XYZ file of N, CA and C in Angstrom:
633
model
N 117.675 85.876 87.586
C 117.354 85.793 86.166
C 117.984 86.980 85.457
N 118.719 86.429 84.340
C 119.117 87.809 83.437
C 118.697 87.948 82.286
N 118.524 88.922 81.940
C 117.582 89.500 80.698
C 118.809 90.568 79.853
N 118.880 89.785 78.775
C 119.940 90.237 78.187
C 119.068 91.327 76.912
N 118.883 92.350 76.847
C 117.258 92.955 75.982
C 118.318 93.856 75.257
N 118.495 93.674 73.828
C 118.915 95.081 73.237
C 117.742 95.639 72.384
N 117.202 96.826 72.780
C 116.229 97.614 72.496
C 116.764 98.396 70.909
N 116.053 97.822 69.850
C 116.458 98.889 68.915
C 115.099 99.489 68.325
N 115.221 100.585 68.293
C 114.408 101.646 67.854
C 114.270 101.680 66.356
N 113.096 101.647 65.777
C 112.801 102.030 64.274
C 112.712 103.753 64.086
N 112.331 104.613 65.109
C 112.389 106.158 64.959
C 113.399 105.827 64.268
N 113.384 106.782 63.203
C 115.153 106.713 62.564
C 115.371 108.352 62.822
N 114.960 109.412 63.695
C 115.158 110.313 63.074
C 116.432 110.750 64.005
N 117.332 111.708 63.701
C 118.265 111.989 64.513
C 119.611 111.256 64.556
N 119.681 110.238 63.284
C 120.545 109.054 63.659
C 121.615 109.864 63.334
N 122.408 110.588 63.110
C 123.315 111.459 62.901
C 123.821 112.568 63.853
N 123.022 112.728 65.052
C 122.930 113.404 66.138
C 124.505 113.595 66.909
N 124.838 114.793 67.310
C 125.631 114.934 67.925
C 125.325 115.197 69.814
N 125.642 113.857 70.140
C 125.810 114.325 71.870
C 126.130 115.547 72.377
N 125.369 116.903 72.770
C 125.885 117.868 73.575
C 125.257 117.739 74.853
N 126.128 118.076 75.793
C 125.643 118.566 77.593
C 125.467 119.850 77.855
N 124.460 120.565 78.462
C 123.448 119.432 79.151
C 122.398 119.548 77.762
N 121.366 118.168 77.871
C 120.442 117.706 76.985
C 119.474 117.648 77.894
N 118.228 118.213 77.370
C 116.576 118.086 78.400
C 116.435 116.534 78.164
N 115.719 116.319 79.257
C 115.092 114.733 79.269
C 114.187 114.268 78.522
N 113.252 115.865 78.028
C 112.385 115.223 76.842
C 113.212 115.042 75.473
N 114.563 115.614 74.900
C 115.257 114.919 74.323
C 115.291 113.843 74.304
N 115.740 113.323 75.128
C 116.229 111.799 74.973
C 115.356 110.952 75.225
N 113.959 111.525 75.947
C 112.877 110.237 76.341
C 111.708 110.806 75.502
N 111.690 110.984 74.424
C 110.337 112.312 74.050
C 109.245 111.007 73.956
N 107.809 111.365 74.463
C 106.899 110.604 74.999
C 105.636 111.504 74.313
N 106.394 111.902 72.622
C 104.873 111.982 71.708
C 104.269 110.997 71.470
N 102.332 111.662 71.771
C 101.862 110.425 71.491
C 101.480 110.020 69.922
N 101.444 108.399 69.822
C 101.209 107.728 68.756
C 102.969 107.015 68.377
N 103.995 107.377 68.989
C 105.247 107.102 68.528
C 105.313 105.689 68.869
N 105.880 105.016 67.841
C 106.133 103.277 68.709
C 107.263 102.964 68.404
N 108.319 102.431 68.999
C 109.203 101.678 68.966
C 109.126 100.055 68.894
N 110.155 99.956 68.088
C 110.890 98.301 68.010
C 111.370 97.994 68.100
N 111.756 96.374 69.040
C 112.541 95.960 69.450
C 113.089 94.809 69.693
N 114.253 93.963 69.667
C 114.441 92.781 69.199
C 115.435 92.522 70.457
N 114.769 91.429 71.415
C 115.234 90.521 72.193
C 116.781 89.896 71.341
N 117.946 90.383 72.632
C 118.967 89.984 72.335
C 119.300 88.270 71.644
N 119.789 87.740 70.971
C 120.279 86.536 70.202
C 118.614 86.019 69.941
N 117.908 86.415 69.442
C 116.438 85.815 69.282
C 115.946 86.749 68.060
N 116.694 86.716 66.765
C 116.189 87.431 65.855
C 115.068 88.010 65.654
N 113.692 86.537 65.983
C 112.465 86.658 65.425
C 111.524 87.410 66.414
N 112.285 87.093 67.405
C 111.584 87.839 68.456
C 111.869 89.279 68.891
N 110.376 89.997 68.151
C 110.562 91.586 68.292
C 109.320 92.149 68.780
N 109.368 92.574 69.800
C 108.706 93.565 70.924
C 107.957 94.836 70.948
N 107.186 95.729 70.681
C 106.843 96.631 70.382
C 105.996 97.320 71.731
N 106.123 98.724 71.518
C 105.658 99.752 72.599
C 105.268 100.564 71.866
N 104.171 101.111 72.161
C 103.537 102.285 71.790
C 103.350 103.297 72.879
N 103.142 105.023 72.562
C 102.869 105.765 73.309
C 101.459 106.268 73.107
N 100.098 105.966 73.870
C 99.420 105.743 73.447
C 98.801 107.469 72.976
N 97.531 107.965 72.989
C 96.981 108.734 72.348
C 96.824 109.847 73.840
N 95.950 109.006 74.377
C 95.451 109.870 75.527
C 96.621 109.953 76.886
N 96.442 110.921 77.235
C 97.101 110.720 79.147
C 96.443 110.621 79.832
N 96.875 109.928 81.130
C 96.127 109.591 82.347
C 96.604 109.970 83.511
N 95.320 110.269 83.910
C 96.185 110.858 85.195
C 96.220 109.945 86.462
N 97.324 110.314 87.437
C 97.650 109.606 88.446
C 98.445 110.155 89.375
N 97.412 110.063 90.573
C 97.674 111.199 92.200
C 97.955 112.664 91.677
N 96.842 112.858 90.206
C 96.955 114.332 90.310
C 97.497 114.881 89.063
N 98.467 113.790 88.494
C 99.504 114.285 87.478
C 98.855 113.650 86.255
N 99.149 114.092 85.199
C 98.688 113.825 83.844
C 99.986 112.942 83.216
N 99.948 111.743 83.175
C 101.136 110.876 83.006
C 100.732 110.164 81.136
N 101.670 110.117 80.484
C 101.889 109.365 79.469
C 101.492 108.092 79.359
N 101.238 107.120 78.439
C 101.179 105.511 78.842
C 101.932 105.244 77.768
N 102.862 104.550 77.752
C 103.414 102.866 77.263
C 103.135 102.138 77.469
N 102.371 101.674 76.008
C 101.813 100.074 76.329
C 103.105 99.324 75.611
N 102.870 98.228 76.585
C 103.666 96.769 75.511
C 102.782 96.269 74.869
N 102.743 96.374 73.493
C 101.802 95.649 72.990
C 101.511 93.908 73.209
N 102.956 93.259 73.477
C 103.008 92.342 72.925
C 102.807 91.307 74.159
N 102.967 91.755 75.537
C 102.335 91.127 77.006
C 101.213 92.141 77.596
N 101.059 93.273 77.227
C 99.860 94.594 77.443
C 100.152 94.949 78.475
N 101.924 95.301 79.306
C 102.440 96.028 80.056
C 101.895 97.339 79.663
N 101.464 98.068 80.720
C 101.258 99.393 80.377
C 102.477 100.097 82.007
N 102.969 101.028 81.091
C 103.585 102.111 81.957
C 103.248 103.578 82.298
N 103.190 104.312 83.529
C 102.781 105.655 82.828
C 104.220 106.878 83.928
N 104.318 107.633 82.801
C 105.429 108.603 82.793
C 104.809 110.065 82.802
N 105.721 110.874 83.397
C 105.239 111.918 82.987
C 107.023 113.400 82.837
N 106.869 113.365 81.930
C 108.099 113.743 81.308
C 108.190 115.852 80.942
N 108.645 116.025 82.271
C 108.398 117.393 81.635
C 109.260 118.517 82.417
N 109.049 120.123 82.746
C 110.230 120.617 83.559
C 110.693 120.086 84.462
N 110.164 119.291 85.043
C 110.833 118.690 86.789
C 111.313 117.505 85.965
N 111.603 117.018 85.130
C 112.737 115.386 84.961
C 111.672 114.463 84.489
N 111.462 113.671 84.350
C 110.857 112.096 84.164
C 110.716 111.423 85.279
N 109.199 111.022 85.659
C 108.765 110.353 86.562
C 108.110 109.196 86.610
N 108.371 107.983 87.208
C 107.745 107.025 86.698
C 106.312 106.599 87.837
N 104.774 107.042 87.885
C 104.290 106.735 88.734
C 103.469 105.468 88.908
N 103.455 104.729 87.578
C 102.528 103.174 87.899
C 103.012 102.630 86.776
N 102.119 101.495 86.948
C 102.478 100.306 86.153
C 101.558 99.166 86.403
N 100.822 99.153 85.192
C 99.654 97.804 85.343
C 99.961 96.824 84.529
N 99.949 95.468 85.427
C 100.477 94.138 84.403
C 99.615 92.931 84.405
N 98.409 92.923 83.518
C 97.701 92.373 83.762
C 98.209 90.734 83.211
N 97.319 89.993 83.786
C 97.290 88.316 83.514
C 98.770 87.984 84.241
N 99.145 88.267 85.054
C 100.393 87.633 85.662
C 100.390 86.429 86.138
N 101.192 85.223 85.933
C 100.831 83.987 86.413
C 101.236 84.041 87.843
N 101.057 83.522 88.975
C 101.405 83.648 90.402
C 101.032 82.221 90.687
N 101.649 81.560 91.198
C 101.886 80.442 91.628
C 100.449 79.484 93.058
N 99.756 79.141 92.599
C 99.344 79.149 93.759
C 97.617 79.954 94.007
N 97.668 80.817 92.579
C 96.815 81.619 92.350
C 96.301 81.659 91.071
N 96.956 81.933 89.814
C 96.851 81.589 88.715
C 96.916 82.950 87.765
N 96.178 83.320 87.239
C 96.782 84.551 86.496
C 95.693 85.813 87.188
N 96.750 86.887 87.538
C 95.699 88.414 87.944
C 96.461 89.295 87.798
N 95.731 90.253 87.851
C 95.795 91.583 87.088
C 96.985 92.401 88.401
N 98.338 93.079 87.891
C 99.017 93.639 88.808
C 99.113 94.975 88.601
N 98.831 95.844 89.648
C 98.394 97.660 89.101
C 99.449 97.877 90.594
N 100.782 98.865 90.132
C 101.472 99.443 91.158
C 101.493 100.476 91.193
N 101.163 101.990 92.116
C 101.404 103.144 92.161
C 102.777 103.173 92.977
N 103.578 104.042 92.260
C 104.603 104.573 93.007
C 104.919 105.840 93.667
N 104.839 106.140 95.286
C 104.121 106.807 96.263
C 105.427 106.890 96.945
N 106.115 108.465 96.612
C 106.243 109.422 95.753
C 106.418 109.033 94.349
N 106.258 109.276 93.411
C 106.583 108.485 92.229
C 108.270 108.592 91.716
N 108.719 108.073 91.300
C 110.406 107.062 90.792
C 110.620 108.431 89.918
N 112.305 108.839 90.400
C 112.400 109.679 89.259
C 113.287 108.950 88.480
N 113.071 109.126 87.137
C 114.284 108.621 86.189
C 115.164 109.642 85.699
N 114.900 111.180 85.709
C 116.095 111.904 85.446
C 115.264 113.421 85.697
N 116.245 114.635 85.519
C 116.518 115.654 86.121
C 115.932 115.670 84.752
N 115.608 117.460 85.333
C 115.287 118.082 84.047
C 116.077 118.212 82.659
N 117.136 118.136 83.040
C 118.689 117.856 82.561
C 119.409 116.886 82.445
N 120.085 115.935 81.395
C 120.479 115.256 81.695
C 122.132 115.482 81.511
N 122.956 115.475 82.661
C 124.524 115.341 82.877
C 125.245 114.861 83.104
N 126.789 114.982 82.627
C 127.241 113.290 83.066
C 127.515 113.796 84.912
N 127.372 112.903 85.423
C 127.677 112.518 86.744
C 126.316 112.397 87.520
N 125.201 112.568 86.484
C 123.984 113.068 87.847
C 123.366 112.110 88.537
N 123.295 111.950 89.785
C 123.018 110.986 90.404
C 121.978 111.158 91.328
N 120.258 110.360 90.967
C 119.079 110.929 91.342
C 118.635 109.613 92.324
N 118.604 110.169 93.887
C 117.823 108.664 94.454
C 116.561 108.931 94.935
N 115.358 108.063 95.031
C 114.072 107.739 95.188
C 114.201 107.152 96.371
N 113.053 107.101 96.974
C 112.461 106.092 97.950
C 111.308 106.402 98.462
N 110.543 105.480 98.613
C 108.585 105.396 98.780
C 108.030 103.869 99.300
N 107.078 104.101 98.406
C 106.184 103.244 98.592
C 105.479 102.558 97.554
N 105.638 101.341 96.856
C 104.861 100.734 95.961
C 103.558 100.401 96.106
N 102.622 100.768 96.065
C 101.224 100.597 96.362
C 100.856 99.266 95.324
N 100.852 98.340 96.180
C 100.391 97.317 94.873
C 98.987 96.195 94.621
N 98.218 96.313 93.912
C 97.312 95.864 94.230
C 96.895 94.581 93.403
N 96.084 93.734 93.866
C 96.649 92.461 92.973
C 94.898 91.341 93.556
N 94.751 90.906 93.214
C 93.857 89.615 93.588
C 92.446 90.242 94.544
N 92.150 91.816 94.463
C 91.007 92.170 95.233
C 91.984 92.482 97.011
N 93.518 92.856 96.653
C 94.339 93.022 97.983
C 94.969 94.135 97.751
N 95.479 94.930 98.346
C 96.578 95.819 99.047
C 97.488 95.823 99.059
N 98.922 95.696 98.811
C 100.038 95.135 99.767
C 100.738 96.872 99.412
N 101.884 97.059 100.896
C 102.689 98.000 100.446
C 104.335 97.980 100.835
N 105.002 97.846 99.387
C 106.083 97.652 99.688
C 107.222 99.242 99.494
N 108.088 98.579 100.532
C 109.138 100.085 100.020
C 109.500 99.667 99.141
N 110.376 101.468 98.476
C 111.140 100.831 97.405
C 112.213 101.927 97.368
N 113.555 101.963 97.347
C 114.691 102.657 97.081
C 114.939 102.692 95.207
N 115.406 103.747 94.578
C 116.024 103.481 93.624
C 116.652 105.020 93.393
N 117.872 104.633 92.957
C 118.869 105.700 91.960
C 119.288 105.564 90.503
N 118.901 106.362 89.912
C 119.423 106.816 88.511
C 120.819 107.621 88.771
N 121.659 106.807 88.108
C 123.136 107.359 87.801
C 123.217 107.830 86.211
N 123.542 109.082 85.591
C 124.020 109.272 84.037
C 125.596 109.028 84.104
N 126.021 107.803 83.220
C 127.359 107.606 83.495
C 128.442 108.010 82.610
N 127.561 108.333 81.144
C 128.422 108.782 80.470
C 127.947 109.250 78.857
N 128.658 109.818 78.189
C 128.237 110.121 76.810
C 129.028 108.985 75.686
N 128.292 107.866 75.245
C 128.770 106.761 74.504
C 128.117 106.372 73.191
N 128.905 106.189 72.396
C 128.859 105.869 71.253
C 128.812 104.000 70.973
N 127.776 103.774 70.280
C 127.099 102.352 70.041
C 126.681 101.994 68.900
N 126.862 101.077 68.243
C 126.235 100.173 67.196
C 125.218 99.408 67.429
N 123.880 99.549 67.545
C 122.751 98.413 67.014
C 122.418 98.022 65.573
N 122.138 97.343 65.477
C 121.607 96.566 64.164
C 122.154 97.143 63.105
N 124.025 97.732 63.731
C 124.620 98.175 62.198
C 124.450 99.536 61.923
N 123.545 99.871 63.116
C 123.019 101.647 63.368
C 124.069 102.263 64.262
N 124.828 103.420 63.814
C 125.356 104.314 64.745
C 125.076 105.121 65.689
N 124.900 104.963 66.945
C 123.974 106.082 67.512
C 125.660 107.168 68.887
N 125.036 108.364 68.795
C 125.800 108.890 69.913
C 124.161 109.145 71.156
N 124.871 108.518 72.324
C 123.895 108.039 73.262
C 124.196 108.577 74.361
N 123.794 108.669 75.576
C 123.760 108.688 77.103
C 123.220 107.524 77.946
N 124.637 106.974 78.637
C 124.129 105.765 79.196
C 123.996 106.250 81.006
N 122.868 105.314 80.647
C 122.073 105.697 82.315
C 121.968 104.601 82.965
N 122.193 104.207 84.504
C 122.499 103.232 85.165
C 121.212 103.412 86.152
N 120.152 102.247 86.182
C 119.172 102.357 87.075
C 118.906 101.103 88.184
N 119.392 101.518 89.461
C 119.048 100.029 90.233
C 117.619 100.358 90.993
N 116.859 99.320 91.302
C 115.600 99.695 92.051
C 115.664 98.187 92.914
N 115.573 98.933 94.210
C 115.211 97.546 95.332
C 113.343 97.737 95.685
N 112.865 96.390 95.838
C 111.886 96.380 96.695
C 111.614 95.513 98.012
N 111.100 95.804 99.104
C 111.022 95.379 99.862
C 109.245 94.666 100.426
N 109.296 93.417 100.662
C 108.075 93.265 100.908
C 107.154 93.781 102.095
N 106.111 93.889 102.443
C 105.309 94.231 104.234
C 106.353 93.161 105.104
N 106.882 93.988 106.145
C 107.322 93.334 107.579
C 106.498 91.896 107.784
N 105.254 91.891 107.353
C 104.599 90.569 107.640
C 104.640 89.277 106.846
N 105.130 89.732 105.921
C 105.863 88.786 104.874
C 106.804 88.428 104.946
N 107.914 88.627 106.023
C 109.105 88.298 106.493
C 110.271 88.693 105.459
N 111.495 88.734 105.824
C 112.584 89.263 104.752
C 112.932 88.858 103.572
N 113.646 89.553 103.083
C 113.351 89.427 101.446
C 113.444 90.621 100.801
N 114.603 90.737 99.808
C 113.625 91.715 98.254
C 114.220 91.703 97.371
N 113.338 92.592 96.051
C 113.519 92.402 94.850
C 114.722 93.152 94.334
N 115.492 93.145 93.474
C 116.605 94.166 93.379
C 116.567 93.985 91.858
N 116.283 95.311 90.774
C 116.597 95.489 89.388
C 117.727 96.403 89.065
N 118.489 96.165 87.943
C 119.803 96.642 87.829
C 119.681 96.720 85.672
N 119.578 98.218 85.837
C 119.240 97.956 84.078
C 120.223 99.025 83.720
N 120.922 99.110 82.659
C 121.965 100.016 81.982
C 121.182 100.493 80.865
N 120.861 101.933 79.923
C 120.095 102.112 79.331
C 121.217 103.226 78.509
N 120.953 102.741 77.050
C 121.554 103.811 76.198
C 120.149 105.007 75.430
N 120.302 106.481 75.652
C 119.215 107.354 75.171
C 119.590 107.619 73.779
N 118.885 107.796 73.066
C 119.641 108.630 71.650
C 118.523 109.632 71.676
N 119.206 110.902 71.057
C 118.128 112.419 70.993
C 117.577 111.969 70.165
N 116.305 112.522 70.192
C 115.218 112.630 69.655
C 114.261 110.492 69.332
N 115.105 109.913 70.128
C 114.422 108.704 69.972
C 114.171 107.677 70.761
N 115.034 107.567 72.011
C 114.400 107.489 73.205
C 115.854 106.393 73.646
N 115.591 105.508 74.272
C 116.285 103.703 74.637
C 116.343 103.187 73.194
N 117.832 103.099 73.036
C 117.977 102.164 71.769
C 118.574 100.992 72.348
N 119.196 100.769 73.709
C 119.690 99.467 74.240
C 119.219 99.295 75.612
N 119.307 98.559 76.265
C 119.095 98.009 77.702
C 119.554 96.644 77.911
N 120.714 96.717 78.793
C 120.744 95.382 79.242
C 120.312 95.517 80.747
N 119.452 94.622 81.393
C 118.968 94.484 82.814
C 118.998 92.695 83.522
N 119.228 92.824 84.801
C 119.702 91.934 85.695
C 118.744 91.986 86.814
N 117.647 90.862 87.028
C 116.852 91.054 87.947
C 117.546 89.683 89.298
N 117.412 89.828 90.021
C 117.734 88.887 91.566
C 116.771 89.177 92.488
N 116.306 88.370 93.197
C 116.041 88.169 94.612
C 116.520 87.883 95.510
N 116.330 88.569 96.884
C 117.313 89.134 97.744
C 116.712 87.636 98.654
């Protein structure tokens, strides 16, 4: 399945911004709370998406993490963005339809948690992960691995919605693998992400497959 998503941002601030290296990660991902972004599903005008950063933090295995909610399916994400880089440690997705089961609530810890970038962000930097998805689902357990690398590939200049932005595009693949007892198989995500300072993802295109 491909998901063709161009993310445009209403923050307007910074739209004039000049790309310098190196740029902190809370630059480009700043995760004040109350900030929301908007966003409009590629060739689907009407259809526009919204995230908020909510008020409070939560903590998780210890760390005081950010939340992004999706408002609009009640994806919640939680981050925690600070001297050590951007970390991604869970993700709760409630009402998921599952085949066979019907709709339940999906809560993943990520064990070590996913880095998405260095304290720094540079062109060439290339950050890899690997753990354990703790995932819990239907009153069950399951634990899958998971590999992923963040590549920064370059400093690029983009047009959304007629908006100029100077950006940093970041290349993120993430595999998962199911329990040995589930037999072979896995998930593989592949998302390209443009940052703009001071306003976060103004594009994403992503490519999901099963292995």
């Amino acid at each position: 399945m491909i998901k063709n998503i161009v993310w445009i941002a209403t923050t307007l601030l910074c739209m004039m911004s000049q790309t310098a290296f190196p740029a902190t990660s809370n630059d480009y991902f700043p995760l004040k709370p109350g900030t929301i972004w908007k966003y409009q599903v590629a060739e689907q005008e009407e259809n526009i998406v919204t995230r908020k950063v909510l008020e409070k933090t939560v903590p998780v295995s210890g760390v005081e993490t950010s939340v992004v909610k999706y408002i609009d399916d009640k994806l919640r994400t939680y981050f925690s963005n600070g001297s050590d880089g951007i970390f991604l440690y869970r993700e709760y997705m409630p009402n998921v339809y599952v085949q066979g089961v019907g709709s339940i609530n999906i809560d993943v810890t990520f064990e070590p948690p996913m880095q998405f970038g260095n304290p720094t962000f540079e062109i060439g930097d290339s950050i890899d992960s690997k753990g354990t998805a703790i995932t819990r689902a239907a009153g069950r357990t399951f634990y899958f691995s998971y590999t992923a690398n963040t590549t920064v590939e370059a400093a690029e200049n983009i047009t959304v919605q007629e908006v100029n932005y100077d950006t940093i595009r970041v290349r993120m693949e993430l595999t998962l693998w199911p329990p040995p007892e589930y037999g072979p198989g896995d998930f593989n995500i592949t998302s390209i992400q443009n940052f703009a300072e001071g306003i976060g993802i103004v594009r994403e295109v992503s490519t999901d497959t099963d292995g």
